[in-house]
Amino acid sequence: MSVRRLAPDAVQPASFAFDAANENWADQQIAKYPEGRQASAVIPLLWKAQEQHDGWLPRAAIEAVARKLGMAPMRVMEIATFYTMFNLQPVGEHFVQLCGTTPCALRGAEALKKVCQDVIGPQSTVSADGKLSWLEVECLGACCNAPMAQINFDYYEDLTPENFKALLEDLRHGRPVKTGSQIGRSGSEPVGGGETLKDPALYDGTVIGAGDWQKRVTEQRKAAAEAAAAKAAAEAEAKKAEATKTDATVAAATKPATETAAAGRPKPSEPGQPTGAASDTPAASGKVDAKSAAESAKSAGAPADKPVK
Ligand code: FES
């Protein structure tokens, strides 16, 4: 991590002001925030100031942003010195940010620093021709293709002292360069190409049955639907049978009680029975007391003093 200091007074401009277009842009950014929260626009305004001032922030620009937002200059200074996206020193036309964090260091970033020193010069200084400057920075999130560097807004990965030196020279002389991996790998796939998903059958449909896979899937879906319908029908049938069985059980349980109550009762239609006889009278139940029997025997000529057996 490099020390974050303002540039020497010798290179500091006397003043800074947004040009008309940027002033208008800044007003639009500030208007996005609620009243009293205008300080929230400090990052975009500092970024725009840096863009206007050849890629770096002089003290005057920091103070101009503070005035614009009604902030204490020190508060804006704290922000500008904290974020490495803000350059506090002049930068070259091609500003190289070389990653020096562990993964890149393990993959040769130290050797790349030496290239920077040899080709460009000391860190945070601009080459004599104004074309290049460099700075060591923390991880830029492309560790998988380490070592790497960001130059202006592009990443250059898989650097070696040789290809890095050639890259810097191409930039210096305005020759076209290739961004991304410098050894030809695509994205962050393994060096030498991908090792997985290489079977062509994965992409021509043969794995899932070339030609008739749609028919097969349709048949599978149809069979599944039929099975589901058959299962539902079987369940409905079973439910119906269970309900019938329950009704029969209830009927069987109530029938004997009815029939027992009716047993022994002479049917009203039987001969010799008065149709209006109450079913619960002694006559109806077939039982008669001794008095009634004696009276019957007497009327039939039997001795009255002999009990009827
Ligand atoms: S360590 Fe260099 S990009 Fe992450």
Short mmCIF file of C-alpha atoms and ligand atoms in Angstrom, two decimals:
data_model
loop_
_atom_site.label_atom_id
_atom_site.label_comp_id
_atom_site.label_asym_id
_atom_site.label_seq_id
_atom_site.Cartn_x
_atom_site.Cartn_y
_atom_site.Cartn_z
CA MET A 1 0.00 0.00 0.00
CA SER A 2 1.42 3.30 -1.02
CA VAL A 3 1.37 6.39 1.16
CA ARG A 4 -1.43 8.76 0.19
CA ARG A 5 -0.13 12.32 0.14
CA LEU A 6 -1.04 15.39 -1.83
CA ALA A 7 1.25 16.23 -4.72
CA PRO A 8 4.09 18.68 -4.05
CA ASP A 9 3.25 22.36 -4.18
CA ALA A 10 5.34 22.67 -7.28
CA VAL A 11 2.77 20.81 -9.33
CA GLN A 12 -0.35 22.09 -7.57
CA PRO A 13 -2.44 24.49 -9.66
CA ALA A 14 -3.39 27.82 -8.12
CA SER A 15 -7.11 27.24 -8.60
CA PHE A 16 -9.72 24.85 -9.89
CA ALA A 17 -13.25 25.34 -11.18
CA PHE A 18 -15.62 23.01 -12.93
CA ASP A 19 -16.19 23.91 -16.58
CA ALA A 20 -19.75 24.77 -17.58
CA ALA A 21 -20.72 21.25 -18.61
CA ASN A 22 -19.31 19.68 -15.48
CA GLU A 23 -20.84 22.39 -13.28
CA ASN A 24 -24.22 21.55 -14.73
CA TRP A 25 -23.57 17.82 -14.27
CA ALA A 26 -22.53 18.42 -10.64
CA ASP A 27 -25.75 20.36 -9.96
CA GLN A 28 -27.77 17.44 -11.31
CA GLN A 29 -25.95 15.00 -9.02
CA ILE A 30 -26.48 17.20 -5.98
CA ALA A 31 -30.20 17.51 -6.80
CA LYS A 32 -30.56 13.74 -6.40
CA TYR A 33 -30.13 14.02 -2.65
CA PRO A 34 -32.60 15.37 -0.07
CA GLU A 35 -32.19 18.81 1.39
CA GLY A 36 -29.37 18.78 3.92
CA ARG A 37 -27.80 15.63 2.42
CA GLN A 38 -25.91 17.26 -0.45
CA ALA A 39 -22.62 16.02 0.99
CA SER A 40 -23.61 12.57 -0.26
CA ALA A 41 -22.58 13.75 -3.74
CA VAL A 42 -18.96 14.14 -2.71
CA ILE A 43 -17.65 10.99 -4.43
CA PRO A 44 -19.15 11.70 -7.87
CA LEU A 45 -18.02 15.30 -7.70
CA LEU A 46 -14.47 14.36 -6.79
CA TRP A 47 -14.48 11.80 -9.61
CA LYS A 48 -15.66 14.40 -12.10
CA ALA A 49 -13.04 16.87 -10.87
CA GLN A 50 -10.32 14.26 -11.34
CA GLU A 51 -11.58 13.47 -14.81
CA GLN A 52 -11.48 17.14 -15.75
CA HIS A 53 -8.01 17.61 -14.33
CA ASP A 54 -6.03 15.07 -16.38
CA GLY A 55 -6.75 12.14 -14.10
CA TRP A 56 -5.59 13.49 -10.74
CA LEU A 57 -6.94 15.61 -7.89
CA PRO A 58 -5.06 18.76 -6.91
CA ARG A 59 -5.68 20.46 -3.58
CA ALA A 60 -7.63 23.23 -5.31
CA ALA A 61 -10.09 20.71 -6.77
CA ILE A 62 -10.67 19.11 -3.37
CA GLU A 63 -11.36 22.53 -1.86
CA ALA A 64 -13.66 23.50 -4.75
CA VAL A 65 -15.74 20.37 -4.16
CA ALA A 66 -15.90 21.18 -0.44
CA ARG A 67 -17.21 24.66 -1.22
CA LYS A 68 -19.73 23.34 -3.69
CA LEU A 69 -21.16 20.94 -1.12
CA GLY A 70 -20.83 23.21 1.94
CA MET A 71 -18.44 20.75 3.57
CA ALA A 72 -15.35 21.38 5.66
CA PRO A 73 -12.33 21.01 3.32
CA MET A 74 -10.75 18.51 5.72
CA ARG A 75 -13.71 16.17 5.42
CA VAL A 76 -13.36 16.10 1.62
CA MET A 77 -9.61 15.70 2.03
CA GLU A 78 -10.21 12.62 4.21
CA ILE A 79 -12.32 11.06 1.48
CA ALA A 80 -9.93 11.89 -1.32
CA THR A 81 -6.97 10.46 0.56
CA PHE A 82 -8.83 7.31 1.65
CA TYR A 83 -10.01 5.99 -1.71
CA THR A 84 -7.27 4.88 -4.07
CA MET A 85 -9.55 5.63 -7.01
CA PHE A 86 -8.56 9.25 -6.44
CA ASN A 87 -5.09 10.06 -7.66
CA LEU A 88 -3.37 12.67 -5.59
CA GLN A 89 -0.33 12.86 -7.85
CA PRO A 90 -0.15 13.63 -11.55
CA VAL A 91 -0.50 10.54 -13.71
CA GLY A 92 0.69 9.68 -17.18
CA GLU A 93 -1.47 9.20 -20.23
CA HIS A 94 -1.42 5.51 -19.34
CA PHE A 95 -1.73 5.11 -15.60
CA VAL A 96 -0.57 1.65 -14.45
CA GLN A 97 -1.97 0.32 -11.18
CA LEU A 98 0.05 -2.77 -10.42
CA CYS A 99 -1.42 -5.25 -7.96
CA GLY A 100 1.05 -6.22 -5.26
CA THR A 101 -1.22 -8.27 -2.98
CA THR A 102 -0.37 -11.84 -1.98
CA PRO A 103 -1.76 -13.89 -4.91
CA CYS A 104 -0.16 -11.57 -7.44
CA ALA A 105 3.01 -11.39 -5.33
CA LEU A 106 3.22 -15.20 -5.31
CA ARG A 107 2.81 -15.23 -9.08
CA GLY A 108 5.57 -12.73 -9.81
CA ALA A 109 4.35 -9.19 -9.07
CA GLU A 110 7.75 -8.31 -7.61
CA ALA A 111 9.36 -8.85 -10.99
CA LEU A 112 6.71 -6.65 -12.57
CA LYS A 113 7.53 -3.82 -10.18
CA LYS A 114 11.06 -3.92 -11.42
CA VAL A 115 9.77 -3.65 -14.98
CA CYS A 116 7.79 -0.54 -13.99
CA GLN A 117 10.84 1.01 -12.40
CA ASP A 118 12.96 0.23 -15.42
CA VAL A 119 10.47 1.30 -18.10
CA ILE A 120 8.61 4.12 -16.33
CA GLY A 121 10.68 5.26 -13.38
CA PRO A 122 9.93 5.69 -9.67
CA GLN A 123 6.44 5.01 -8.40
CA SER A 124 4.02 7.98 -8.52
CA THR A 125 6.07 9.87 -11.04
CA VAL A 126 5.29 10.44 -14.69
CA SER A 127 7.72 9.29 -17.33
CA ALA A 128 9.64 12.02 -19.05
CA ASP A 129 7.48 11.74 -22.17
CA GLY A 130 4.29 12.04 -20.10
CA LYS A 131 3.02 8.71 -21.40
CA LEU A 132 3.31 6.44 -18.37
CA SER A 133 3.10 6.44 -14.59
CA TRP A 134 2.58 3.63 -12.14
CA LEU A 135 1.42 2.84 -8.63
CA GLU A 136 1.33 -0.33 -6.55
CA VAL A 137 -2.21 -1.03 -5.35
CA GLU A 138 -4.07 -3.64 -3.35
CA CYS A 139 -6.01 -6.56 -4.83
CA LEU A 140 -8.03 -5.62 -7.90
CA GLY A 141 -10.14 -8.75 -7.82
CA ALA A 142 -8.55 -10.64 -10.72
CA CYS A 143 -6.38 -12.92 -8.59
CA CYS A 144 -7.34 -15.97 -10.69
CA ASN A 145 -5.31 -14.52 -13.53
CA ALA A 146 -2.50 -13.18 -11.38
CA PRO A 147 -0.29 -11.30 -11.69
CA MET A 148 -2.16 -8.40 -13.18
CA ALA A 149 -2.36 -4.65 -13.57
CA GLN A 150 -5.06 -2.12 -14.37
CA ILE A 151 -4.05 0.45 -16.95
CA ASN A 152 -6.54 3.31 -17.13
CA PHE A 153 -9.85 1.41 -17.25
CA ASP A 154 -8.68 -1.96 -18.56
CA TYR A 155 -7.25 -5.08 -16.92
CA TYR A 156 -4.15 -6.86 -18.19
CA GLU A 157 -3.66 -10.32 -16.74
CA ASP A 158 -1.26 -13.27 -16.75
CA LEU A 159 1.61 -10.86 -16.91
CA THR A 160 5.22 -11.87 -17.15
CA PRO A 161 8.20 -9.52 -17.14
CA GLU A 162 8.50 -10.07 -20.86
CA ASN A 163 4.91 -9.52 -21.97
CA PHE A 164 4.47 -6.68 -19.47
CA LYS A 165 7.47 -4.83 -20.79
CA ALA A 166 6.23 -5.29 -24.35
CA LEU A 167 2.79 -4.08 -23.30
CA LEU A 168 4.16 -0.89 -21.77
CA GLU A 169 6.22 -0.18 -24.86
CA ASP A 170 3.21 -0.73 -27.11
CA LEU A 171 1.17 1.71 -25.04
CA ARG A 172 3.95 4.24 -25.06
CA HIS A 173 4.17 4.16 -28.83
CA GLY A 174 0.44 4.09 -29.44
CA ARG A 175 0.33 0.57 -30.79
CA PRO A 176 -2.79 -1.55 -30.34
CA VAL A 177 -2.77 -3.80 -27.32
CA LYS A 178 -4.85 -6.71 -26.14
CA THR A 179 -6.74 -6.40 -22.87
CA GLY A 180 -7.37 -9.31 -20.50
CA SER A 181 -5.13 -12.35 -20.41
CA GLN A 182 -1.79 -11.87 -22.10
CA ILE A 183 -1.26 -15.60 -22.63
CA GLY A 184 -4.44 -16.22 -24.55
CA ARG A 185 -6.65 -17.93 -22.03
CA SER A 186 -10.32 -17.18 -22.13
CA GLY A 187 -11.75 -15.58 -19.03
CA SER A 188 -10.30 -17.33 -16.01
CA GLU A 189 -10.37 -20.86 -17.41
CA PRO A 190 -7.32 -23.09 -16.76
CA VAL A 191 -4.12 -22.28 -18.59
CA GLY A 192 -4.18 -24.30 -21.80
CA GLY A 193 -7.95 -24.34 -22.07
CA GLY A 194 -10.94 -25.77 -20.29
CA GLU A 195 -10.78 -29.26 -18.83
CA THR A 196 -14.45 -29.89 -18.28
CA LEU A 197 -17.63 -29.97 -20.40
CA LYS A 198 -15.60 -30.79 -23.48
CA ASP A 199 -17.67 -33.73 -24.77
CA PRO A 200 -19.33 -32.60 -28.04
CA ALA A 201 -22.26 -34.87 -27.22
CA LEU A 202 -23.21 -32.40 -24.51
CA TYR A 203 -24.07 -29.89 -27.18
CA ASP A 204 -25.54 -31.95 -30.08
CA GLY A 205 -28.39 -33.55 -28.18
CA THR A 206 -27.09 -37.13 -28.29
CA VAL A 207 -26.80 -37.35 -24.53
CA ILE A 208 -30.53 -36.92 -24.19
CA GLY A 209 -31.40 -39.00 -27.25
CA ALA A 210 -30.89 -37.18 -30.50
CA GLY A 211 -33.91 -36.96 -32.77
CA ASP A 212 -36.63 -38.52 -30.65
CA TRP A 213 -36.10 -36.90 -27.31
CA GLN A 214 -39.24 -34.80 -27.66
CA LYS A 215 -41.31 -37.91 -28.41
CA ARG A 216 -39.75 -39.73 -25.48
CA VAL A 217 -40.43 -36.84 -23.12
CA THR A 218 -44.02 -36.60 -24.38
CA GLU A 219 -44.55 -40.31 -23.79
CA GLN A 220 -43.05 -40.10 -20.34
CA ARG A 221 -45.35 -37.23 -19.46
CA LYS A 222 -48.38 -39.07 -20.84
CA ALA A 223 -47.53 -42.23 -18.86
CA ALA A 224 -47.09 -40.19 -15.72
CA ALA A 225 -50.47 -38.50 -16.23
CA GLU A 226 -52.19 -41.83 -16.80
CA ALA A 227 -50.61 -43.33 -13.72
CA ALA A 228 -51.75 -40.38 -11.67
CA ALA A 229 -55.32 -40.69 -13.01
CA ALA A 230 -55.40 -44.44 -12.28
CA LYS A 231 -54.18 -43.87 -8.78
CA ALA A 232 -56.82 -41.20 -8.17
CA ALA A 233 -59.57 -43.51 -9.48
CA ALA A 234 -58.39 -46.38 -7.26
CA GLU A 235 -58.39 -44.13 -4.25
CA ALA A 236 -61.93 -42.92 -5.03
CA GLU A 237 -63.13 -46.51 -5.43
CA ALA A 238 -61.56 -47.53 -2.15
CA LYS A 239 -63.19 -44.61 -0.42
CA LYS A 240 -66.56 -45.55 -1.86
CA ALA A 241 -66.21 -49.19 -0.75
CA GLU A 242 -65.28 -48.10 2.73
CA ALA A 243 -68.38 -45.89 2.94
CA THR A 244 -70.63 -48.81 1.85
CA LYS A 245 -69.05 -51.09 4.41
CA THR A 246 -69.67 -48.55 7.16
CA ASP A 247 -73.37 -48.25 6.21
CA ALA A 248 -73.79 -52.04 6.34
CA THR A 249 -72.19 -52.24 9.77
CA VAL A 250 -74.48 -49.55 11.13
CA ALA A 251 -77.54 -51.30 9.69
CA ALA A 252 -76.48 -54.66 11.17
CA ALA A 253 -76.00 -53.09 14.57
CA THR A 254 -79.50 -51.50 14.67
CA LYS A 255 -81.56 -54.39 13.12
CA PRO A 256 -81.52 -56.95 16.06
CA ALA A 257 -82.83 -54.36 18.53
CA THR A 258 -85.85 -53.65 16.33
CA GLU A 259 -86.52 -57.27 15.69
CA THR A 260 -86.28 -58.21 19.45
CA ALA A 261 -88.73 -55.51 20.34
CA ALA A 262 -91.17 -56.87 17.81
CA ALA A 263 -90.69 -60.58 18.78
CA GLY A 264 -93.49 -62.04 20.91
CA ARG A 265 -95.90 -59.41 19.90
CA PRO A 266 -98.87 -60.86 18.10
CA LYS A 267 -99.36 -59.36 14.81
CA PRO A 268 -102.47 -57.24 14.61
CA SER A 269 -103.58 -59.19 11.59
CA GLU A 270 -103.41 -62.62 13.35
CA PRO A 271 -106.87 -64.34 13.77
CA GLY A 272 -108.55 -64.03 17.18
CA GLN A 273 -106.60 -60.94 18.10
CA PRO A 274 -108.37 -57.67 18.43
CA THR A 275 -106.91 -55.31 16.02
CA GLY A 276 -106.98 -52.58 18.60
CA ALA A 277 -105.32 -54.61 21.42
CA ALA A 278 -102.43 -52.80 22.97
CA SER A 279 -99.23 -54.63 22.37
CA ASP A 280 -98.16 -54.37 25.98
CA THR A 281 -101.35 -55.93 27.56
CA PRO A 282 -101.14 -59.32 29.27
CA ALA A 283 -103.25 -60.80 26.52
CA ALA A 284 -100.96 -59.47 23.96
CA SER A 285 -97.93 -60.91 25.67
CA GLY A 286 -99.60 -64.35 26.05
CA LYS A 287 -99.63 -64.15 29.83
CA VAL A 288 -102.85 -64.24 31.99
CA ASP A 289 -103.19 -64.02 35.67
CA ALA A 290 -104.88 -66.71 37.89
CA LYS A 291 -108.09 -64.74 38.26
CA SER A 292 -108.62 -64.50 34.57
CA ALA A 293 -107.89 -68.23 34.15
CA ALA A 294 -110.43 -69.21 36.81
CA GLU A 295 -113.04 -67.10 35.20
CA SER A 296 -112.37 -68.73 31.92
CA ALA A 297 -112.57 -72.26 33.41
CA LYS A 298 -115.82 -71.47 35.23
CA SER A 299 -117.42 -70.31 32.09
CA ALA A 300 -116.29 -73.59 30.51
CA GLY A 301 -117.90 -75.81 33.28
CA ALA A 302 -114.83 -76.58 35.38
CA PRO A 303 -115.04 -76.46 39.24
CA ALA A 304 -114.44 -73.00 40.44
CA ASP A 305 -112.49 -74.06 43.56
CA LYS A 306 -109.88 -76.01 41.54
CA PRO A 307 -107.09 -74.03 40.28
CA VAL A 308 -106.41 -74.34 36.70
CA LYS A 309 -103.04 -75.76 35.94
S1 FES B 1 -4.15 -10.28 -5.54
FE1 FES B 1 -3.82 -9.30 -7.40
S2 FES B 1 -5.77 -9.14 -8.23
FE2 FES B 1 -6.11 -10.04 -6.34
#
